[in-house]
């Protein structure tokens, strides 16, 4: 019953998110707004309900499964992928490496900056 | 007579959601076992194996994606509540989030922009079509959000889903080597870079390295999902990359 209760709560947040997105014409997918609203609720309540915790654990522990139907959608794009495979492959590999290096670099740089400034202040 | 019976049975089964829903779960279950058997080798990621097997079945039986999706949509639907569920791990990292919010936020924002622009520009330089470039833009964002963004900016959501999965696998495979090469040792930094670049698949890999790296990767994935949805469509339109 715990899982069902938790799933119900997640769906209610998604539904509220979907409605709000359409109502206010916000440029965000409904589930993302639902996530934000749930996060805000957790901040106020200061803890996650056991049922929400169990449902989110259940869904997120096999997140990969949920990608499968969309991934099979590749079957509709086999022509495009075989035509453009080289540009797609290089874009993916190079961009993945560049993104990782830049993200890590910015995080290290700003942390060091804050750290050294903190020392000067102290 | 017997042949006609089998034929009728196939006509019934192939049009019912039950067959394709069940096959999706069976294919994933088998793929997951192979993956575990291969010591979680990211090249044998269960999504890759399951998708390959299912595509082979569809091509062999001459089934359209629409017929397949009528059954598989029940699994696909759960991406919505799964996105909402990301609020829970995010909340569990609240104390780290409070302490390091500025570097995490700026690194994540930089990562989002670099991921989208580098992929689009490299693809453009190599002559990829505009629709492929647009579908590449949200490739580092977790699938449900990436598909929503792709739809919004005029890409192909199903192509984006494939590119997202491939990016996740690449990040999981290349990440640890790259961090070694760049001499990055801090698990929180590695986690943020992994989560921004390779979303859930990278996060699963990060948890194999350490709990700290996994937690930060999950955090980066959630922040990136939120900010990508808010920032990417407007930024790309402003840069004139969507035309």
CSV table of C-alpha atoms in Angstrom, one decimal, chain A:
chain,number,residue,atom,x,y,z
A,1,UNK,CA,0.0,0.0,0.0
A,2,UNK,CA,2.9,2.3,0.8
A,3,UNK,CA,4.1,2.2,-2.8
A,4,UNK,CA,0.6,2.9,-4.2
A,5,UNK,CA,0.2,5.9,-1.8
A,6,UNK,CA,3.6,7.3,-2.8
A,7,UNK,CA,2.9,6.8,-6.5
A,8,UNK,CA,-0.4,8.6,-6.0
A,9,UNK,CA,1.3,11.6,-4.4
A,10,UNK,CA,3.9,11.7,-7.2
A,11,UNK,CA,1.1,11.6,-9.8
A,12,UNK,CA,-0.8,14.4,-8.0
A,13,UNK,CA,2.3,16.6,-8.1
A,14,UNK,CA,2.7,15.8,-11.8
A,15,UNK,CA,-0.9,16.6,-12.5
A,16,UNK,CA,-0.7,19.9,-10.6
A,17,UNK,CA,2.5,20.7,-12.5
A,18,UNK,CA,0.9,19.9,-15.9
A,19,UNK,CA,-2.1,22.1,-15.1
A,20,UNK,CA,0.0,25.0,-13.8
A,21,UNK,CA,2.3,24.8,-16.9
A,22,UNK,CA,-0.7,25.2,-19.2
A,23,UNK,CA,-2.6,27.7,-17.1
A,24,UNK,CA,0.4,30.1,-16.6
A,25,UNK,CA,2.1,29.2,-20.0
A,26,UNK,CA,5.4,28.4,-18.1
A,27,UNK,CA,8.2,27.2,-20.5
A,28,UNK,CA,8.9,24.1,-18.4
A,29,UNK,CA,7.7,20.5,-18.8
A,30,UNK,CA,4.9,19.7,-16.3
A,31,UNK,CA,6.8,17.0,-14.5
A,32,UNK,CA,9.7,19.4,-13.8
A,33,UNK,CA,7.4,21.9,-12.2
A,34,UNK,CA,5.9,18.9,-10.2
A,35,UNK,CA,9.5,18.1,-9.0
A,36,UNK,CA,10.0,21.7,-8.0
A,37,UNK,CA,6.7,21.8,-6.1
A,38,UNK,CA,7.5,18.5,-4.3
A,39,UNK,CA,11.0,19.8,-3.4
A,40,UNK,CA,9.4,22.9,-2.0
A,41,UNK,CA,7.0,20.8,0.0
A,42,UNK,CA,9.9,18.7,1.4
A,43,UNK,CA,11.7,21.9,2.4
A,44,UNK,CA,8.6,23.0,4.4
A,45,UNK,CA,7.7,19.6,5.9
A,46,UNK,CA,11.5,19.0,6.6
A,47,UNK,CA,11.1,15.2,5.7
A,48,UNK,CA,9.9,12.9,3.0
A,49,UNK,CA,6.9,10.8,3.8
A,50,UNK,CA,7.8,7.1,4.0
A,51,UNK,CA,5.4,6.3,1.1
A,52,UNK,CA,6.9,9.0,-1.2
A,53,UNK,CA,10.4,7.8,-0.3
A,54,UNK,CA,9.5,4.2,-1.2
A,55,UNK,CA,7.8,5.1,-4.5
A,56,UNK,CA,10.6,7.4,-5.6
A,57,UNK,CA,13.2,4.8,-4.6
A,58,UNK,CA,11.3,2.2,-6.6
A,59,UNK,CA,11.0,4.4,-9.7
A,60,UNK,CA,14.5,5.7,-9.7
A,61,UNK,CA,16.2,2.4,-9.0
A,62,UNK,CA,15.2,1.2,-12.4
A,63,UNK,CA,15.2,4.5,-14.2
A,64,UNK,CA,17.0,2.8,-17.2
A,65,UNK,CA,14.0,0.6,-17.9
A,66,UNK,CA,11.8,3.7,-18.5
A,67,UNK,CA,14.2,4.8,-21.4
A,68,UNK,CA,13.6,1.6,-23.3
A,69,UNK,CA,10.3,2.4,-25.2
A,70,UNK,CA,11.8,5.8,-26.2
A,71,UNK,CA,15.1,4.2,-27.2
A,72,UNK,CA,13.2,1.7,-29.5
A,73,UNK,CA,11.9,4.8,-31.3
A,74,UNK,CA,15.3,4.8,-33.0
A,75,UNK,CA,13.7,2.3,-35.4
A,76,UNK,CA,11.8,5.2,-36.9
A,77,UNK,CA,15.2,7.1,-37.4
A,78,UNK,CA,17.4,4.3,-38.8
A,79,UNK,CA,17.7,6.1,-42.1
A,80,UNK,CA,18.7,9.4,-40.5
A,81,UNK,CA,21.2,7.8,-38.2
A,82,UNK,CA,22.9,5.8,-41.0
A,83,UNK,CA,23.1,8.9,-43.1
A,84,UNK,CA,24.5,11.1,-40.4
A,85,UNK,CA,26.2,8.6,-38.1
A,86,UNK,CA,29.7,10.2,-38.3
A,87,UNK,CA,28.6,13.7,-37.4
A,88,UNK,CA,26.3,12.3,-34.6
A,89,UNK,CA,29.0,10.1,-33.2
A,90,UNK,CA,31.7,12.8,-33.2
A,91,UNK,CA,29.3,15.4,-31.7
A,92,UNK,CA,28.4,13.0,-28.9
A,93,UNK,CA,31.9,11.8,-28.0
A,94,UNK,CA,33.6,15.2,-28.2
A,95,UNK,CA,30.8,17.1,-26.5
A,96,UNK,CA,30.7,14.6,-23.7
A,97,UNK,CA,34.4,15.0,-23.0
A,98,UNK,CA,34.3,18.8,-23.3
A,99,UNK,CA,31.2,19.1,-21.1
A,100,UNK,CA,32.8,17.0,-18.3
A,101,UNK,CA,36.1,18.9,-18.4
A,102,UNK,CA,34.4,22.4,-18.4
A,103,UNK,CA,32.0,21.5,-15.6
A,104,UNK,CA,34.7,20.1,-13.4
A,105,UNK,CA,36.9,23.0,-14.2
A,106,UNK,CA,34.3,25.7,-13.3
A,107,UNK,CA,33.4,23.9,-10.0
A,108,UNK,CA,37.1,23.6,-9.0
A,109,UNK,CA,37.8,27.2,-10.0
A,110,UNK,CA,34.9,28.7,-8.0
A,111,UNK,CA,35.5,26.5,-5.0
A,112,UNK,CA,39.1,27.6,-4.8
A,113,UNK,CA,38.2,31.2,-5.3
A,114,UNK,CA,35.7,31.0,-2.4
A,115,UNK,CA,38.1,29.1,-0.3
A,116,UNK,CA,41.0,31.6,-0.6
A,117,UNK,CA,38.6,34.5,-0.1
A,118,UNK,CA,37.2,32.8,3.0
A,119,UNK,CA,40.8,32.5,4.4
A,120,UNK,CA,41.5,36.2,3.7
A,121,UNK,CA,38.3,37.2,5.5
A,122,UNK,CA,39.2,35.0,8.5
